Amino acid sequence: MQTIDDPGAALAVLHDPAFVVPPVPAATHGIAWLRSAVGRFSDGDAYTRRRALSESLLSTVDPAALRDAAASSPHLHPVQLLCTALGLPSSSRTTLATVRVVAAAYHPDTGDEPAADEAVRALVDLCGGVPDETTAARIGLLVQACDATAALIARARAKGLEAALRDTPPVPATKRMATRPVTLTAGHPDLVDPSGTLAEPGNRTAAADPADRDRPEVRVEPGGRPGVRVGPDGRPGVHVEPGERSGTRDEAGHIRVEAGEVVRVSLQGIPFGAGPRRCPGRAHAIAIAEGALSASASENPGGGR
């Protein structure tokens, strides 16, 4: 599997409707049912409908209230905070353990699927007992926040929130499948703001989220040069995990993706994704992290000095 690590090419993939998420089979129970019923692994009308369900659920949760809850209860895991905000039971550690089992097997061919099947059944009961798309959306929000938001908090405590998002995004990569042959151009000269929205050079609008205002955009330079982040360190926007191969470029800087090919797309510099599938819970994840960090700062105002 090739990794699309050039920031311009990665943005092109995330915005191009020719790239879809690798499909999962339909199923009626367990973790396979959850995958087949959430927006994360859907496309087309099903994705539009299921994303709207997730956005509707998130619209009932005020990020500022989440920030305050995280600050006042720093011992609580993000899953527990979200459960409370969504009106679900959250006091038991069993709930968190159950979500963790599901999160470990959420992506195909990962985790302990028999254990995840049992955990999904428990979460369906927690959400009212009806295995429909709304229930799947609730579970999906908990699962997708589980490890990613906890990792963001841990990294932000070590190096600060901006640096954590810049250098070690909570989800390092995502996968897409080409529905037709595509030639990507490395170093496509666009800008992306921190929410993952493309903008033409010289025409970048102000960030809608106040949390974004001090975060640098990612600039991808023309001429095939790897993209660099506009910021004090100018770190390259490249991330390749062991065992993956970087997208192979020809002499003109083009990367060829064949029809049916699945590629790994680096999210370095765009930690919440981009395009029509960018993370709908971005503001909520940042709010929880900010609340947890403010609690840490209150507990250790001297910064350990």
Tab-separated table of C-alpha atoms in Angstrom:
chain	number	residue	atom	x	y	z
A	1	MET	CA	0.000	0.000	0.000
A	2	GLN	CA	1.429	3.374	-0.902
A	3	THR	CA	1.202	6.304	1.485
A	4	ILE	CA	0.221	9.690	0.075
A	5	ASP	CA	2.414	11.848	2.280
A	6	ASP	CA	2.833	14.916	0.077
A	7	PRO	CA	0.427	17.448	1.636
A	8	GLY	CA	-0.876	18.751	-1.689
A	9	ALA	CA	-1.527	15.254	-3.007
A	10	ALA	CA	-3.135	14.255	0.292
A	11	LEU	CA	-5.501	17.217	0.095
A	12	ALA	CA	-6.331	16.353	-3.493
A	13	VAL	CA	-7.295	12.820	-2.446
A	14	LEU	CA	-9.454	14.021	0.446
A	15	HIS	CA	-11.324	16.488	-1.774
A	16	ASP	CA	-11.651	14.292	-4.883
A	17	PRO	CA	-14.968	12.373	-5.180
A	18	ALA	CA	-13.092	9.740	-7.200
A	19	PHE	CA	-11.647	8.537	-3.882
A	20	VAL	CA	-14.019	6.731	-1.521
A	21	VAL	CA	-13.567	4.911	1.763
A	22	PRO	CA	-12.837	1.203	1.273
A	23	PRO	CA	-16.258	-0.471	1.471
A	24	VAL	CA	-17.308	-2.831	4.254
A	25	PRO	CA	-19.856	-5.638	3.853
A	26	ALA	CA	-23.410	-5.331	5.121
A	27	ALA	CA	-24.034	-7.084	8.441
A	28	THR	CA	-26.792	-7.480	10.999
A	29	HIS	CA	-24.997	-7.755	14.327
A	30	GLY	CA	-21.846	-7.040	16.288
A	31	ILE	CA	-18.868	-5.017	15.199
A	32	ALA	CA	-19.526	-5.803	11.525
A	33	TRP	CA	-23.010	-4.275	11.896
A	34	LEU	CA	-21.538	-1.169	13.489
A	35	ARG	CA	-19.079	-0.673	10.634
A	36	SER	CA	-21.849	-1.124	8.073
A	37	ALA	CA	-24.177	1.327	9.849
A	38	VAL	CA	-21.923	4.316	10.610
A	39	GLY	CA	-20.899	7.149	8.348
A	40	ARG	CA	-17.204	6.409	8.839
A	41	PHE	CA	-17.287	3.483	6.405
A	42	SER	CA	-20.099	4.710	4.137
A	43	ASP	CA	-20.297	6.687	0.923
A	44	GLY	CA	-22.948	8.357	-1.197
A	45	ASP	CA	-26.432	8.921	0.179
A	46	ALA	CA	-25.812	6.621	3.142
A	47	TYR	CA	-22.829	8.711	4.194
A	48	THR	CA	-24.738	11.973	3.817
A	49	ARG	CA	-27.595	10.656	5.941
A	50	ARG	CA	-25.384	9.135	8.613
A	51	ARG	CA	-23.080	12.133	8.873
A	52	ALA	CA	-26.170	14.305	9.388
A	53	LEU	CA	-27.160	12.059	12.296
A	54	SER	CA	-23.727	12.491	13.891
A	55	GLU	CA	-23.789	16.234	13.360
A	56	SER	CA	-27.274	16.423	14.860
A	57	LEU	CA	-26.118	14.569	17.971
A	58	LEU	CA	-23.051	16.787	18.283
A	59	SER	CA	-25.189	19.902	17.879
A	60	THR	CA	-26.778	19.105	21.244
A	61	VAL	CA	-23.366	19.248	22.933
A	62	ASP	CA	-21.893	22.669	23.666
A	63	PRO	CA	-18.097	22.570	23.243
A	64	ALA	CA	-17.741	25.213	25.961
A	65	ALA	CA	-19.641	22.987	28.381
A	66	LEU	CA	-17.375	20.071	27.441
A	67	ARG	CA	-14.342	22.264	28.081
A	68	ASP	CA	-15.665	23.168	31.525
A	69	ALA	CA	-16.500	19.550	32.318
A	70	ALA	CA	-13.011	18.406	31.327
A	71	ALA	CA	-11.461	21.159	33.423
A	72	SER	CA	-13.546	20.353	36.499
A	73	SER	CA	-13.202	16.547	36.183
A	74	PRO	CA	-9.761	15.906	34.690
A	75	HIS	CA	-9.837	12.318	35.965
A	76	LEU	CA	-12.650	11.465	33.549
A	77	HIS	CA	-11.878	9.977	30.154
A	78	PRO	CA	-13.226	11.782	27.048
A	79	VAL	CA	-15.652	8.889	26.520
A	80	GLN	CA	-17.146	9.457	29.961
A	81	LEU	CA	-17.470	13.180	29.324
A	82	LEU	CA	-19.195	12.541	26.001
A	83	CYS	CA	-21.539	9.972	27.531
A	84	THR	CA	-22.733	12.542	30.056
A	85	ALA	CA	-23.088	15.214	27.380
A	86	LEU	CA	-25.103	12.845	25.170
A	87	GLY	CA	-27.369	11.791	28.030
A	88	LEU	CA	-25.917	8.284	28.343
A	89	PRO	CA	-24.861	6.524	31.579
A	90	SER	CA	-21.230	7.337	32.203
A	91	SER	CA	-20.395	6.665	35.845
A	92	SER	CA	-19.210	3.083	35.402
A	93	ARG	CA	-15.690	2.293	34.249
A	94	THR	CA	-17.307	-0.671	32.531
A	95	THR	CA	-18.711	1.681	29.887
A	96	LEU	CA	-15.250	3.009	29.083
A	97	ALA	CA	-13.788	-0.488	28.959
A	98	THR	CA	-16.567	-1.573	26.590
A	99	VAL	CA	-15.955	1.347	24.235
A	100	ARG	CA	-12.243	0.575	24.240
A	101	VAL	CA	-12.899	-2.997	23.123
A	102	VAL	CA	-15.040	-1.732	20.253
A	103	ALA	CA	-12.501	0.954	19.327
A	104	ALA	CA	-9.749	-1.660	19.090
A	105	ALA	CA	-11.749	-3.588	16.465
A	106	TYR	CA	-13.513	-0.665	14.774
A	107	HIS	CA	-11.409	-0.837	11.618
A	108	PRO	CA	-11.621	-4.074	9.632
A	109	ASP	CA	-9.063	-6.756	10.490
A	110	THR	CA	-8.149	-5.212	13.831
A	111	GLY	CA	-8.829	-6.106	17.456
A	112	ASP	CA	-10.695	-9.033	19.022
A	113	GLU	CA	-13.851	-9.277	16.941
A	114	PRO	CA	-15.751	-11.806	19.139
A	115	ALA	CA	-15.130	-9.605	22.181
A	116	ALA	CA	-16.080	-6.549	20.124
A	117	ASP	CA	-19.345	-8.236	19.098
A	118	GLU	CA	-20.283	-8.579	22.768
A	119	ALA	CA	-19.199	-5.015	23.484
A	120	VAL	CA	-21.296	-3.647	20.618
A	121	ARG	CA	-24.342	-5.453	21.983
A	122	ALA	CA	-23.699	-3.853	25.378
A	123	LEU	CA	-23.401	-0.396	23.830
A	124	VAL	CA	-26.592	-0.867	21.816
A	125	ASP	CA	-28.351	-1.644	25.129
A	126	LEU	CA	-26.723	1.434	26.694
A	127	CYS	CA	-28.140	3.555	23.861
A	128	GLY	CA	-31.698	2.269	24.226
A	129	GLY	CA	-31.580	-1.193	22.728
A	130	VAL	CA	-32.538	-0.374	19.130
A	131	PRO	CA	-29.798	-1.262	16.594
A	132	ASP	CA	-30.560	1.490	14.098
A	133	GLU	CA	-28.468	4.191	12.420
A	134	THR	CA	-29.033	6.675	15.245
A	135	THR	CA	-27.692	4.179	17.761
A	136	ALA	CA	-24.757	3.444	15.455
A	137	ALA	CA	-24.063	7.190	15.221
A	138	ARG	CA	-23.988	7.502	19.034
A	139	ILE	CA	-21.645	4.553	19.387
A	140	GLY	CA	-19.505	5.851	16.533
A	141	LEU	CA	-19.003	9.185	18.275
A	142	LEU	CA	-17.822	7.452	21.443
A	143	VAL	CA	-15.555	5.065	19.557
A	144	GLN	CA	-13.936	7.697	17.370
A	145	ALA	CA	-13.307	9.963	20.366
A	146	CYS	CA	-11.965	7.175	22.554
A	147	ASP	CA	-8.324	6.680	21.679
A	148	ALA	CA	-7.834	9.737	19.481
A	149	THR	CA	-8.912	12.361	22.020
A	150	ALA	CA	-7.114	10.630	24.876
A	151	ALA	CA	-3.941	10.526	22.777
A	152	LEU	CA	-4.329	14.198	21.872
A	153	ILE	CA	-4.579	15.132	25.554
A	154	ALA	CA	-1.542	13.063	26.525
A	155	ARG	CA	0.575	14.538	23.740
A	156	ALA	CA	-0.656	18.052	24.419
A	157	ARG	CA	0.319	17.741	28.083
A	158	ALA	CA	3.832	16.867	26.980
A	159	LYS	CA	4.343	19.487	24.267
A	160	GLY	CA	1.332	21.835	24.078
A	161	LEU	CA	-1.854	21.528	22.041
A	162	GLU	CA	-0.668	23.310	18.910
A	163	ALA	CA	2.540	21.293	18.730
A	164	ALA	CA	0.667	18.050	19.350
A	165	LEU	CA	-1.757	18.766	16.527
A	166	ARG	CA	1.072	19.860	14.254
A	167	ASP	CA	3.554	17.070	14.850
A	168	THR	CA	1.528	14.065	16.012
A	169	PRO	CA	-2.103	14.300	14.875
A	170	PRO	CA	-4.459	12.126	16.957
A	171	VAL	CA	-5.325	10.124	13.833
A	172	PRO	CA	-2.126	9.941	11.770
A	173	ALA	CA	-3.700	8.750	8.542
A	174	THR	CA	-6.840	7.565	6.814
A	175	LYS	CA	-7.496	5.259	3.862
A	176	ARG	CA	-9.157	5.899	0.528
A	177	MET	CA	-9.851	3.753	-2.531
A	178	ALA	CA	-9.662	5.103	-6.076
A	179	THR	CA	-12.741	4.398	-8.182
A	180	ARG	CA	-10.849	5.257	-11.371
A	181	PRO	CA	-7.197	5.830	-12.338
A	182	VAL	CA	-5.964	9.121	-10.857
A	183	THR	CA	-2.737	11.040	-11.309
A	184	LEU	CA	-1.891	13.243	-8.330
A	185	THR	CA	0.499	16.174	-8.527
A	186	ALA	CA	2.919	16.506	-5.639
A	187	GLY	CA	3.302	20.013	-4.326
A	188	HIS	CA	-0.063	21.321	-5.560
A	189	PRO	CA	0.092	25.073	-4.726
A	190	ASP	CA	-2.966	25.436	-2.520
A	191	LEU	CA	-3.427	26.395	1.088
A	192	VAL	CA	-5.428	24.554	3.673
A	193	ASP	CA	-6.635	26.229	6.803
A	194	PRO	CA	-6.591	24.266	10.078
A	195	SER	CA	-10.157	23.015	9.521
A	196	GLY	CA	-9.084	21.303	6.310
A	197	THR	CA	-10.677	23.771	3.902
A	198	LEU	CA	-8.853	24.604	0.683
A	199	ALA	CA	-8.226	28.238	-0.137
A	200	GLU	CA	-6.429	29.906	-3.003
A	201	PRO	CA	-3.223	31.784	-2.181
A	202	GLY	CA	-3.980	35.348	-1.127
A	203	ASN	CA	-7.642	34.569	-0.608
A	204	ARG	CA	-7.674	32.786	2.734
A	205	THR	CA	-10.613	33.645	4.937
A	206	ALA	CA	-10.423	34.066	8.676
A	207	ALA	CA	-10.840	30.846	10.649
A	208	ALA	CA	-14.392	30.371	11.854
A	209	ASP	CA	-13.306	28.642	15.058
A	210	PRO	CA	-11.538	30.989	17.503
A	211	ALA	CA	-9.310	28.079	18.464
A	212	ASP	CA	-7.847	28.190	14.944
A	213	ARG	CA	-6.860	31.822	14.780
A	214	ASP	CA	-3.330	31.372	16.015
A	215	ARG	CA	-2.686	28.113	14.199
A	216	PRO	CA	-0.598	28.295	11.021
A	217	GLU	CA	-1.939	27.019	7.745
A	218	VAL	CA	-0.148	24.369	5.735
A	219	ARG	CA	1.441	25.674	2.558
A	220	VAL	CA	2.270	23.280	-0.243
A	221	GLU	CA	4.878	24.760	-2.492
A	222	PRO	CA	4.851	24.408	-6.310
A	223	GLY	CA	7.530	22.630	-8.234
A	224	GLY	CA	7.195	19.210	-6.618
A	225	ARG	CA	8.858	20.192	-3.362
A	226	PRO	CA	7.373	18.495	-0.295
A	227	GLY	CA	4.947	20.772	1.488
A	228	VAL	CA	6.045	22.640	4.542
A	229	ARG	CA	4.095	24.084	7.413
A	230	VAL	CA	4.180	27.851	7.679
A	231	GLY	CA	5.343	28.295	11.239
A	232	PRO	CA	8.362	28.880	13.419
A	233	ASP	CA	9.932	25.482	12.721
A	234	GLY	CA	8.916	24.902	9.092
A	235	ARG	CA	8.724	21.147	9.653
A	236	PRO	CA	7.991	19.023	6.574
A	237	GLY	CA	4.427	17.775	6.400
A	238	VAL	CA	5.422	14.145	5.899
A	239	HIS	CA	4.540	11.049	7.921
A	240	VAL	CA	5.226	7.477	6.871
A	241	GLU	CA	4.725	4.535	9.202
A	242	PRO	CA	7.014	1.478	9.145
A	243	GLY	CA	5.997	-1.007	6.495
A	244	GLU	CA	4.400	1.596	4.228
A	245	ARG	CA	5.934	3.004	1.077
A	246	SER	CA	5.750	6.637	0.162
A	247	GLY	CA	3.763	7.524	-2.946
A	248	THR	CA	6.010	6.894	-5.953
A	249	ARG	CA	6.565	10.049	-8.001
A	250	ASP	CA	7.693	10.264	-11.582
A	251	GLU	CA	10.136	12.898	-12.819
A	252	ALA	CA	7.328	15.461	-13.082
A	253	GLY	CA	6.286	14.884	-9.466
A	254	HIS	CA	3.159	12.889	-10.364
A	255	ILE	CA	1.826	10.039	-8.226
A	256	ARG	CA	-0.231	7.402	-10.017
A	257	VAL	CA	-3.109	5.637	-8.255
A	258	GLU	CA	-4.861	2.833	-10.101
A	259	ALA	CA	-8.595	2.079	-10.068
A	260	GLY	CA	-9.430	-0.077	-7.063
A	261	GLU	CA	-6.158	0.770	-5.304
A	262	VAL	CA	-6.365	1.597	-1.600
A	263	VAL	CA	-3.953	4.275	-0.390
A	264	ARG	CA	-3.000	5.496	3.033
A	265	VAL	CA	-3.389	9.279	3.252
A	266	SER	CA	-1.229	11.112	5.788
A	267	LEU	CA	-3.073	13.643	7.946
A	268	GLN	CA	0.090	15.453	8.975
A	269	GLY	CA	-0.804	19.141	9.064
A	270	ILE	CA	-4.542	18.443	8.734
A	271	PRO	CA	-5.204	16.586	12.005
A	272	PHE	CA	-8.981	16.491	11.587
A	273	GLY	CA	-9.002	15.669	7.905
A	274	ALA	CA	-10.206	17.743	4.978
A	275	GLY	CA	-12.922	17.861	2.388
A	276	PRO	CA	-16.487	16.628	2.799
A	277	ARG	CA	-15.442	13.936	5.290
A	278	ARG	CA	-13.462	16.131	7.689
A	279	CYS	CA	-14.115	15.282	11.321
A	280	PRO	CA	-17.449	16.697	12.542
A	281	GLY	CA	-16.321	16.483	16.168
A	282	ARG	CA	-13.248	18.653	15.798
A	283	ALA	CA	-14.449	21.519	18.006
A	284	HIS	CA	-15.532	19.062	20.697
A	285	ALA	CA	-12.207	17.216	20.741
A	286	ILE	CA	-10.269	20.465	21.010
A	287	ALA	CA	-12.581	21.678	23.786
A	288	ILE	CA	-12.011	18.525	25.835
A	289	ALA	CA	-8.250	18.801	25.327
A	290	GLU	CA	-8.227	22.475	26.294
A	291	GLY	CA	-10.233	21.722	29.442
A	292	ALA	CA	-7.906	18.904	30.447
A	293	LEU	CA	-4.876	21.119	29.840
A	294	SER	CA	-6.324	23.949	31.892
A	295	ALA	CA	-6.849	21.523	34.772
A	296	SER	CA	-3.242	20.356	34.486
A	297	ALA	CA	-2.040	23.957	34.503
A	298	SER	CA	-4.087	24.698	37.633
A	299	GLU	CA	-2.654	21.674	39.399
A	300	ASN	CA	0.897	22.589	38.398
A	301	PRO	CA	1.021	26.369	37.900
A	302	GLY	CA	4.813	26.407	38.021
A	303	GLY	CA	5.133	23.985	35.162
A	304	GLY	CA	7.207	21.668	37.322
A	305	ARG	CA	9.922	24.249	37.949
